[in-house]
């Protein structure tokens, strides 16, 4: 959680200067969504999850909430030129996260504008996603930040 916030705090000032949507893949209880709303006031944030389970104070407007399997639902946004995609859909189970890694990096590369930023709890190995150094407070390979090239 701290790693996630430290990275988002690092990238949000740059994202604030870029045009484009912010996409939050994995609403969960909405803590990160809440944080992004505070860091990027006025920016449209579209949020994805298979089900709504967020705290009442962190529920997006209906037009910015997309329910269903992210692999399918977010694919409909390919080409949207997002400024930031944040994905927190890792499970902590290597076998399950390995499956996610077969489709998530390519999906994120297609959602982002050139120069846009990806932040993810699972690795984003993709030729169009250039890894950036995390803040010093974040241990290597805890959380990942990349720029779309
Ligand atoms: N960052 C969130 C927060 O601050 O509360 C926590 C996200 S939680 C770890 C992961 C969420 O992603 C869960 O709500 C889960 O339902 C959703 N999720 C994981 N994989 C998904 C998938 N393939 N499609 C749709 N939702 C998914």
Short mmCIF file of N, CA and C and ligand atoms in Angstrom, two decimals:
data_model
loop_
_atom_site.label_atom_id
_atom_site.label_comp_id
_atom_site.label_asym_id
_atom_site.label_seq_id
_atom_site.Cartn_x
_atom_site.Cartn_y
_atom_site.Cartn_z
N UNK A 1 0.83 -1.21 0.00
CA UNK A 1 0.00 0.00 0.00
C UNK A 1 0.86 1.26 0.00
N UNK A 2 1.91 1.27 0.84
CA UNK A 2 2.79 2.43 0.88
C UNK A 2 3.55 2.55 -0.43
N UNK A 3 4.00 1.41 -0.96
CA UNK A 3 4.74 1.43 -2.23
C UNK A 3 3.85 1.99 -3.34
N UNK A 4 2.62 1.52 -3.37
CA UNK A 4 1.65 1.97 -4.36
C UNK A 4 1.47 3.49 -4.27
N UNK A 5 1.25 3.97 -3.09
CA UNK A 5 1.02 5.41 -2.90
C UNK A 5 2.25 6.22 -3.23
N UNK A 6 3.43 5.73 -2.82
CA UNK A 6 4.66 6.48 -3.09
C UNK A 6 4.87 6.62 -4.60
N UNK A 7 4.59 5.54 -5.34
CA UNK A 7 4.77 5.61 -6.80
C UNK A 7 3.72 6.53 -7.41
N UNK A 8 2.49 6.42 -6.98
CA UNK A 8 1.45 7.30 -7.55
C UNK A 8 1.74 8.76 -7.22
N UNK A 9 2.24 9.01 -6.02
CA UNK A 9 2.59 10.39 -5.66
C UNK A 9 3.73 10.90 -6.54
N UNK A 10 4.62 9.98 -6.93
CA UNK A 10 5.73 10.38 -7.80
C UNK A 10 5.25 10.71 -9.21
N UNK A 11 4.32 9.93 -9.74
CA UNK A 11 3.95 10.11 -11.16
C UNK A 11 2.80 11.11 -11.37
N UNK A 12 1.99 11.33 -10.36
CA UNK A 12 0.79 12.16 -10.57
C UNK A 12 1.10 13.60 -11.02
N UNK A 13 2.14 14.26 -10.51
CA UNK A 13 2.41 15.62 -11.02
C UNK A 13 2.67 15.62 -12.53
N UNK A 14 3.34 14.59 -13.04
CA UNK A 14 3.57 14.52 -14.48
C UNK A 14 2.27 14.19 -15.22
N UNK A 15 1.50 13.27 -14.67
CA UNK A 15 0.22 12.90 -15.29
C UNK A 15 -0.71 14.11 -15.34
N UNK A 16 -0.65 14.94 -14.32
CA UNK A 16 -1.53 16.13 -14.26
C UNK A 16 -1.28 17.07 -15.43
N UNK A 17 -0.07 17.02 -16.00
CA UNK A 17 0.27 17.90 -17.13
C UNK A 17 -0.08 17.29 -18.47
N UNK A 18 -0.48 16.01 -18.47
CA UNK A 18 -0.79 15.29 -19.71
C UNK A 18 -2.29 15.23 -19.92
N UNK A 19 -2.71 15.26 -21.17
CA UNK A 19 -4.12 15.00 -21.43
C UNK A 19 -4.36 13.50 -21.40
N UNK A 20 -5.59 13.11 -21.15
CA UNK A 20 -5.94 11.69 -21.22
C UNK A 20 -6.60 11.20 -19.96
N UNK A 21 -7.38 10.14 -20.14
CA UNK A 21 -8.06 9.51 -19.01
C UNK A 21 -7.06 8.85 -18.08
N UNK A 22 -7.52 8.64 -16.86
CA UNK A 22 -6.84 7.75 -15.93
C UNK A 22 -7.69 6.49 -15.81
N UNK A 23 -7.06 5.34 -15.91
CA UNK A 23 -7.77 4.07 -15.79
C UNK A 23 -7.27 3.34 -14.55
N UNK A 24 -8.21 2.95 -13.70
CA UNK A 24 -7.88 2.22 -12.47
C UNK A 24 -8.38 0.79 -12.66
N UNK A 25 -7.45 -0.14 -12.83
CA UNK A 25 -7.82 -1.54 -13.07
C UNK A 25 -7.79 -2.27 -11.72
N UNK A 26 -8.98 -2.55 -11.17
CA UNK A 26 -9.08 -3.17 -9.85
C UNK A 26 -9.46 -2.13 -8.80
N UNK A 27 -10.76 -1.94 -8.62
CA UNK A 27 -11.23 -0.94 -7.64
C UNK A 27 -11.02 -1.42 -6.21
N UNK A 28 -11.30 -2.70 -5.95
CA UNK A 28 -11.19 -3.23 -4.58
C UNK A 28 -12.07 -2.44 -3.63
N UNK A 29 -11.51 -2.05 -2.49
CA UNK A 29 -12.33 -1.25 -1.57
C UNK A 29 -12.23 0.25 -1.87
N UNK A 30 -11.45 0.59 -2.91
CA UNK A 30 -11.47 1.97 -3.42
C UNK A 30 -10.44 2.90 -2.83
N UNK A 31 -9.50 2.36 -2.05
CA UNK A 31 -8.54 3.26 -1.42
C UNK A 31 -7.66 3.97 -2.44
N UNK A 32 -7.19 3.21 -3.45
CA UNK A 32 -6.32 3.84 -4.45
C UNK A 32 -7.11 4.81 -5.31
N UNK A 33 -8.34 4.44 -5.64
CA UNK A 33 -9.19 5.35 -6.41
C UNK A 33 -9.36 6.66 -5.66
N UNK A 34 -9.62 6.56 -4.37
CA UNK A 34 -9.77 7.73 -3.52
C UNK A 34 -8.50 8.59 -3.57
N UNK A 35 -7.36 7.94 -3.48
CA UNK A 35 -6.07 8.63 -3.49
C UNK A 35 -5.86 9.33 -4.85
N UNK A 36 -6.19 8.63 -5.93
CA UNK A 36 -6.00 9.23 -7.26
C UNK A 36 -6.92 10.45 -7.43
N UNK A 37 -8.13 10.35 -6.92
CA UNK A 37 -9.04 11.50 -7.02
C UNK A 37 -8.46 12.72 -6.31
N UNK A 38 -7.81 12.47 -5.18
CA UNK A 38 -7.20 13.59 -4.43
C UNK A 38 -5.99 14.16 -5.17
N UNK A 39 -5.20 13.27 -5.77
CA UNK A 39 -3.97 13.72 -6.43
C UNK A 39 -4.22 14.34 -7.80
N UNK A 40 -5.34 13.95 -8.44
CA UNK A 40 -5.64 14.43 -9.80
C UNK A 40 -7.04 15.03 -9.84
N UNK A 41 -7.25 16.13 -9.12
CA UNK A 41 -8.60 16.69 -9.04
C UNK A 41 -9.10 17.09 -10.43
N UNK A 42 -10.35 16.74 -10.70
CA UNK A 42 -10.97 17.12 -11.97
C UNK A 42 -10.70 16.17 -13.11
N UNK A 43 -9.77 15.24 -12.95
CA UNK A 43 -9.44 14.30 -14.03
C UNK A 43 -10.46 13.17 -14.05
N UNK A 44 -10.90 12.80 -15.24
CA UNK A 44 -11.81 11.64 -15.33
C UNK A 44 -11.03 10.36 -15.06
N UNK A 45 -11.53 9.60 -14.10
CA UNK A 45 -10.92 8.31 -13.75
C UNK A 45 -11.96 7.22 -14.02
N UNK A 46 -11.64 6.31 -14.92
CA UNK A 46 -12.55 5.21 -15.22
C UNK A 46 -12.01 3.98 -14.50
N UNK A 47 -12.91 3.31 -13.78
CA UNK A 47 -12.52 2.26 -12.86
C UNK A 47 -13.13 0.93 -13.29
N UNK A 48 -12.33 -0.12 -13.17
CA UNK A 48 -12.75 -1.45 -13.63
C UNK A 48 -12.65 -2.45 -12.47
N UNK A 49 -13.62 -3.32 -12.40
CA UNK A 49 -13.55 -4.45 -11.47
C UNK A 49 -14.60 -5.47 -11.91
N UNK A 50 -14.46 -6.67 -11.42
CA UNK A 50 -15.48 -7.67 -11.79
C UNK A 50 -16.75 -7.50 -10.95
N UNK A 51 -16.61 -6.82 -9.80
CA UNK A 51 -17.76 -6.58 -8.94
C UNK A 51 -17.50 -5.33 -8.11
N UNK A 52 -18.56 -4.71 -7.67
CA UNK A 52 -18.43 -3.50 -6.85
C UNK A 52 -18.36 -3.88 -5.38
N UNK A 53 -17.21 -3.56 -4.76
CA UNK A 53 -17.07 -3.89 -3.34
C UNK A 53 -16.43 -2.75 -2.58
N UNK A 54 -16.52 -1.54 -3.14
CA UNK A 54 -15.81 -0.41 -2.54
C UNK A 54 -16.58 0.20 -1.38
N UNK A 55 -15.83 0.89 -0.54
CA UNK A 55 -16.42 1.69 0.53
C UNK A 55 -17.31 2.76 -0.11
N UNK A 56 -18.39 3.10 0.58
CA UNK A 56 -19.39 4.04 0.02
C UNK A 56 -18.76 5.36 -0.42
N UNK A 57 -17.71 5.79 0.27
CA UNK A 57 -17.10 7.09 -0.07
C UNK A 57 -16.19 7.00 -1.30
N UNK A 58 -15.99 5.79 -1.80
CA UNK A 58 -15.04 5.61 -2.91
C UNK A 58 -15.68 4.88 -4.09
N UNK A 59 -16.95 5.15 -4.32
CA UNK A 59 -17.63 4.53 -5.46
C UNK A 59 -17.67 5.53 -6.60
N UNK A 60 -17.15 5.15 -7.77
CA UNK A 60 -17.15 6.09 -8.90
C UNK A 60 -18.56 6.35 -9.40
N UNK A 61 -18.71 7.46 -10.15
CA UNK A 61 -19.98 7.74 -10.81
C UNK A 61 -20.27 6.57 -11.76
N UNK A 62 -21.56 6.30 -12.00
CA UNK A 62 -21.95 5.13 -12.80
C UNK A 62 -21.26 5.11 -14.16
N UNK A 63 -21.11 6.30 -14.78
CA UNK A 63 -20.52 6.33 -16.12
C UNK A 63 -19.01 6.06 -16.11
N UNK A 64 -18.42 6.05 -14.90
CA UNK A 64 -16.98 5.80 -14.80
C UNK A 64 -16.67 4.47 -14.12
N UNK A 65 -17.66 3.61 -14.02
CA UNK A 65 -17.46 2.30 -13.41
C UNK A 65 -17.80 1.23 -14.44
N UNK A 66 -16.85 0.35 -14.70
CA UNK A 66 -17.03 -0.69 -15.72
C UNK A 66 -16.86 -2.05 -15.03
N UNK A 67 -17.96 -2.79 -14.95
CA UNK A 67 -17.93 -4.08 -14.26
C UNK A 67 -17.78 -5.22 -15.26
N UNK A 68 -17.02 -6.22 -14.85
CA UNK A 68 -16.79 -7.38 -15.70
C UNK A 68 -15.32 -7.76 -15.65
N UNK A 69 -14.94 -8.75 -16.44
CA UNK A 69 -13.55 -9.19 -16.49
C UNK A 69 -12.72 -8.15 -17.23
N UNK A 70 -11.68 -7.66 -16.56
CA UNK A 70 -10.89 -6.55 -17.10
C UNK A 70 -10.31 -6.87 -18.47
N UNK A 71 -9.94 -8.12 -18.67
CA UNK A 71 -9.35 -8.47 -19.96
C UNK A 71 -10.32 -8.12 -21.10
N UNK A 72 -11.62 -8.31 -20.86
CA UNK A 72 -12.61 -7.99 -21.89
C UNK A 72 -13.05 -6.53 -21.82
N UNK A 73 -13.39 -6.08 -20.60
CA UNK A 73 -13.98 -4.73 -20.49
C UNK A 73 -12.98 -3.64 -20.87
N UNK A 74 -11.74 -3.75 -20.40
CA UNK A 74 -10.76 -2.71 -20.71
C UNK A 74 -10.34 -2.76 -22.18
N UNK A 75 -10.48 -3.92 -22.80
CA UNK A 75 -10.13 -4.02 -24.24
C UNK A 75 -10.98 -3.07 -25.07
N UNK A 76 -12.18 -2.77 -24.59
CA UNK A 76 -13.06 -1.86 -25.33
C UNK A 76 -12.53 -0.43 -25.33
N UNK A 77 -11.55 -0.15 -24.46
CA UNK A 77 -10.98 1.19 -24.36
C UNK A 77 -9.64 1.31 -25.10
N UNK A 78 -9.25 0.27 -25.80
CA UNK A 78 -7.97 0.32 -26.54
C UNK A 78 -8.00 1.50 -27.51
N UNK A 79 -6.91 2.25 -27.51
CA UNK A 79 -6.82 3.42 -28.38
C UNK A 79 -7.29 4.71 -27.72
N UNK A 80 -7.66 4.64 -26.44
CA UNK A 80 -8.22 5.80 -25.74
C UNK A 80 -7.13 6.83 -25.39
N UNK A 81 -5.86 6.43 -25.51
CA UNK A 81 -4.74 7.32 -25.19
C UNK A 81 -4.77 7.80 -23.73
N UNK A 82 -4.88 6.86 -22.83
CA UNK A 82 -4.89 7.19 -21.39
C UNK A 82 -3.55 7.79 -20.98
N UNK A 83 -3.61 8.69 -20.00
CA UNK A 83 -2.39 9.29 -19.45
C UNK A 83 -1.76 8.38 -18.39
N UNK A 84 -2.62 7.68 -17.65
CA UNK A 84 -2.14 6.80 -16.57
C UNK A 84 -3.04 5.57 -16.51
N UNK A 85 -2.41 4.41 -16.44
CA UNK A 85 -3.14 3.18 -16.14
C UNK A 85 -2.51 2.61 -14.87
N UNK A 86 -3.35 2.43 -13.84
CA UNK A 86 -2.87 1.79 -12.61
C UNK A 86 -3.58 0.45 -12.49
N UNK A 87 -2.81 -0.60 -12.34
CA UNK A 87 -3.37 -1.95 -12.22
C UNK A 87 -2.95 -2.56 -10.89
N UNK A 88 -3.94 -2.88 -10.09
CA UNK A 88 -3.67 -3.57 -8.82
C UNK A 88 -4.51 -4.84 -8.81
N UNK A 89 -4.12 -5.78 -9.66
CA UNK A 89 -4.93 -7.01 -9.78
C UNK A 89 -4.08 -8.26 -9.53
N UNK A 90 -2.93 -8.06 -8.89
CA UNK A 90 -2.13 -9.22 -8.50
C UNK A 90 -2.80 -9.94 -7.35
N UNK A 91 -2.55 -11.25 -7.28
CA UNK A 91 -3.20 -12.07 -6.24
C UNK A 91 -2.21 -12.53 -5.17
N UNK A 92 -0.91 -12.44 -5.48
CA UNK A 92 0.08 -13.02 -4.58
C UNK A 92 0.33 -14.49 -4.86
N UNK A 93 -0.43 -15.08 -5.76
CA UNK A 93 -0.21 -16.47 -6.18
C UNK A 93 0.52 -16.45 -7.51
N UNK A 94 1.73 -17.00 -7.52
CA UNK A 94 2.58 -16.90 -8.72
C UNK A 94 1.90 -17.47 -9.96
N UNK A 95 1.19 -18.60 -9.80
CA UNK A 95 0.60 -19.22 -10.99
C UNK A 95 -0.51 -18.35 -11.58
N UNK A 96 -1.33 -17.76 -10.73
CA UNK A 96 -2.41 -16.90 -11.22
C UNK A 96 -1.85 -15.60 -11.81
N UNK A 97 -0.86 -15.04 -11.12
CA UNK A 97 -0.29 -13.79 -11.63
C UNK A 97 0.46 -14.01 -12.94
N UNK A 98 0.99 -15.22 -13.12
CA UNK A 98 1.67 -15.53 -14.39
C UNK A 98 0.66 -15.50 -15.54
N UNK A 99 -0.55 -15.95 -15.28
CA UNK A 99 -1.59 -15.91 -16.33
C UNK A 99 -1.91 -14.45 -16.65
N UNK A 100 -2.07 -13.61 -15.61
CA UNK A 100 -2.35 -12.19 -15.83
C UNK A 100 -1.24 -11.56 -16.67
N UNK A 101 -0.01 -11.96 -16.41
CA UNK A 101 1.13 -11.38 -17.13
C UNK A 101 1.14 -11.75 -18.61
N UNK A 102 0.32 -12.73 -19.02
CA UNK A 102 0.27 -13.08 -20.44
C UNK A 102 -0.57 -12.07 -21.23
N UNK A 103 -1.47 -11.31 -20.57
CA UNK A 103 -2.33 -10.39 -21.33
C UNK A 103 -2.29 -8.94 -20.84
N UNK A 104 -1.97 -8.74 -19.54
CA UNK A 104 -2.06 -7.37 -19.00
C UNK A 104 -1.07 -6.39 -19.62
N UNK A 105 0.22 -6.75 -19.79
CA UNK A 105 1.15 -5.76 -20.35
C UNK A 105 0.72 -5.27 -21.74
N UNK A 106 0.30 -6.17 -22.60
CA UNK A 106 -0.10 -5.75 -23.95
C UNK A 106 -1.35 -4.89 -23.91
N UNK A 107 -2.29 -5.25 -23.04
CA UNK A 107 -3.51 -4.45 -22.90
C UNK A 107 -3.14 -3.02 -22.45
N UNK A 108 -2.28 -2.91 -21.45
CA UNK A 108 -1.90 -1.59 -20.94
C UNK A 108 -1.16 -0.79 -22.02
N UNK A 109 -0.28 -1.44 -22.76
CA UNK A 109 0.44 -0.74 -23.83
C UNK A 109 -0.54 -0.15 -24.85
N UNK A 110 -1.64 -0.84 -25.09
CA UNK A 110 -2.62 -0.37 -26.09
C UNK A 110 -3.58 0.68 -25.52
N UNK A 111 -3.66 0.75 -24.20
CA UNK A 111 -4.55 1.74 -23.56
C UNK A 111 -3.86 3.10 -23.40
N UNK A 112 -2.54 3.10 -23.28
CA UNK A 112 -1.81 4.33 -22.95
C UNK A 112 -1.47 5.16 -24.17
N UNK A 113 -1.41 6.45 -23.98
CA UNK A 113 -0.84 7.33 -24.99
C UNK A 113 0.69 7.19 -24.95
N UNK A 114 1.34 7.58 -26.02
CA UNK A 114 2.80 7.61 -25.99
C UNK A 114 3.23 8.62 -24.92
N UNK A 115 4.12 8.21 -24.05
CA UNK A 115 4.55 9.06 -22.93
C UNK A 115 3.73 8.82 -21.67
N UNK A 116 2.61 8.11 -21.81
CA UNK A 116 1.76 7.81 -20.65
C UNK A 116 2.46 6.86 -19.69
N UNK A 117 1.90 6.79 -18.49
CA UNK A 117 2.54 6.05 -17.40
C UNK A 117 1.69 4.84 -16.98
N UNK A 118 2.37 3.72 -16.76
CA UNK A 118 1.72 2.53 -16.21
C UNK A 118 2.30 2.25 -14.83
N UNK A 119 1.42 1.95 -13.90
CA UNK A 119 1.85 1.56 -12.55
C UNK A 119 1.13 0.25 -12.24
N UNK A 120 1.87 -0.75 -11.77
CA UNK A 120 1.26 -2.07 -11.62
C UNK A 120 1.90 -2.87 -10.49
N UNK A 121 1.07 -3.67 -9.87
CA UNK A 121 1.56 -4.58 -8.83
C UNK A 121 2.17 -5.84 -9.42
N UNK A 122 1.93 -6.10 -10.69
CA UNK A 122 2.54 -7.25 -11.36
C UNK A 122 3.45 -6.72 -12.48
N UNK A 123 4.48 -7.48 -12.85
CA UNK A 123 5.46 -6.98 -13.82
C UNK A 123 4.82 -6.67 -15.17
N UNK A 124 5.39 -5.69 -15.87
CA UNK A 124 4.85 -5.26 -17.16
C UNK A 124 5.93 -5.42 -18.22
N UNK A 125 6.25 -6.65 -18.56
CA UNK A 125 7.28 -6.89 -19.56
C UNK A 125 6.66 -6.76 -20.94
N UNK A 126 7.06 -5.71 -21.64
CA UNK A 126 6.50 -5.44 -22.97
C UNK A 126 7.46 -4.48 -23.68
N UNK A 127 7.68 -4.68 -24.99
CA UNK A 127 8.64 -3.82 -25.68
C UNK A 127 8.24 -2.34 -25.71
N UNK A 128 6.96 -2.02 -25.56
CA UNK A 128 6.53 -0.63 -25.60
C UNK A 128 6.40 -0.02 -24.20
N UNK A 129 6.74 -0.78 -23.17
CA UNK A 129 6.67 -0.26 -21.80
C UNK A 129 8.07 -0.25 -21.21
N UNK A 130 8.60 0.96 -21.08
CA UNK A 130 9.98 1.11 -20.61
C UNK A 130 9.96 1.29 -19.10
N UNK A 131 10.65 0.41 -18.42
CA UNK A 131 10.61 0.47 -16.96
C UNK A 131 11.32 1.72 -16.44
N UNK A 132 10.70 2.35 -15.44
CA UNK A 132 11.27 3.54 -14.80
C UNK A 132 11.66 3.18 -13.37
N UNK A 133 12.64 3.89 -12.80
CA UNK A 133 13.01 3.58 -11.40
C UNK A 133 11.90 4.02 -10.45
N UNK A 134 11.57 3.18 -9.47
CA UNK A 134 10.59 3.59 -8.46
C UNK A 134 11.25 4.55 -7.48
N UNK A 135 10.46 5.21 -6.62
CA UNK A 135 11.07 6.05 -5.58
C UNK A 135 11.96 5.20 -4.67
N UNK A 136 12.95 5.81 -4.03
CA UNK A 136 13.88 5.05 -3.18
C UNK A 136 13.18 4.26 -2.08
N UNK A 137 11.99 4.70 -1.67
CA UNK A 137 11.27 4.03 -0.58
C UNK A 137 10.68 2.68 -1.02
N UNK A 138 10.65 2.43 -2.33
CA UNK A 138 9.98 1.21 -2.83
C UNK A 138 11.03 0.14 -3.16
N UNK A 139 10.98 -1.01 -2.48
CA UNK A 139 11.95 -2.06 -2.77
C UNK A 139 11.82 -2.56 -4.22
N UNK A 140 12.93 -2.95 -4.80
CA UNK A 140 12.93 -3.45 -6.18
C UNK A 140 11.94 -4.60 -6.31
N UNK A 141 11.20 -4.59 -7.39
CA UNK A 141 10.25 -5.66 -7.73
C UNK A 141 9.06 -5.78 -6.78
N UNK A 142 8.78 -4.73 -6.01
CA UNK A 142 7.57 -4.71 -5.17
C UNK A 142 6.39 -4.17 -5.98
N UNK A 143 6.68 -3.12 -6.77
CA UNK A 143 5.65 -2.46 -7.57
C UNK A 143 6.37 -1.90 -8.79
N UNK A 144 5.67 -1.77 -9.90
CA UNK A 144 6.33 -1.50 -11.17
C UNK A 144 5.79 -0.22 -11.80
N UNK A 145 6.69 0.57 -12.36
CA UNK A 145 6.29 1.81 -13.03
C UNK A 145 7.00 1.86 -14.38
N UNK A 146 6.23 2.16 -15.42
CA UNK A 146 6.75 2.14 -16.79
C UNK A 146 6.20 3.32 -17.57
N UNK A 147 6.94 3.69 -18.62
CA UNK A 147 6.45 4.71 -19.55
C UNK A 147 6.19 4.06 -20.90
N UNK A 148 5.06 4.43 -21.51
CA UNK A 148 4.75 3.94 -22.86
C UNK A 148 5.65 4.67 -23.85
N UNK A 149 6.43 3.92 -24.62
CA UNK A 149 7.35 4.55 -25.59
C UNK A 149 6.77 4.41 -26.99
N1 LIG B 1 -6.16 -0.90 -5.17
C1 LIG B 1 -7.41 -1.37 -4.60
C2 LIG B 1 -7.73 -0.59 -3.36
O1 LIG B 1 -7.03 0.37 -3.06
O2 LIG B 1 -8.69 -0.92 -2.69
C3 LIG B 1 -7.34 -2.85 -4.30
C4 LIG B 1 -7.54 -3.71 -5.49
S1 LIG B 1 -7.76 -5.39 -5.05
C5 LIG B 1 -6.16 -5.90 -4.60
C6 LIG B 1 -7.96 -6.17 -6.61
C7 LIG B 1 -9.31 -5.97 -7.23
O3 LIG B 1 -9.21 -6.31 -8.61
C8 LIG B 1 -10.40 -6.86 -6.64
O4 LIG B 1 -11.50 -6.08 -6.28
C9 LIG B 1 -10.75 -7.84 -7.76
O5 LIG B 1 -12.13 -8.11 -7.83
C10 LIG B 1 -10.31 -7.09 -8.99
N2 LIG B 1 -9.83 -7.96 -10.08
C11 LIG B 1 -8.72 -8.74 -10.07
N3 LIG B 1 -8.56 -9.35 -11.25
C12 LIG B 1 -9.59 -8.95 -12.03
C13 LIG B 1 -9.99 -9.24 -13.36
N4 LIG B 1 -9.26 -10.07 -14.13
N5 LIG B 1 -11.12 -8.66 -13.84
C14 LIG B 1 -11.85 -7.84 -13.04
N6 LIG B 1 -11.52 -7.51 -11.78
C15 LIG B 1 -10.41 -8.07 -11.28
#
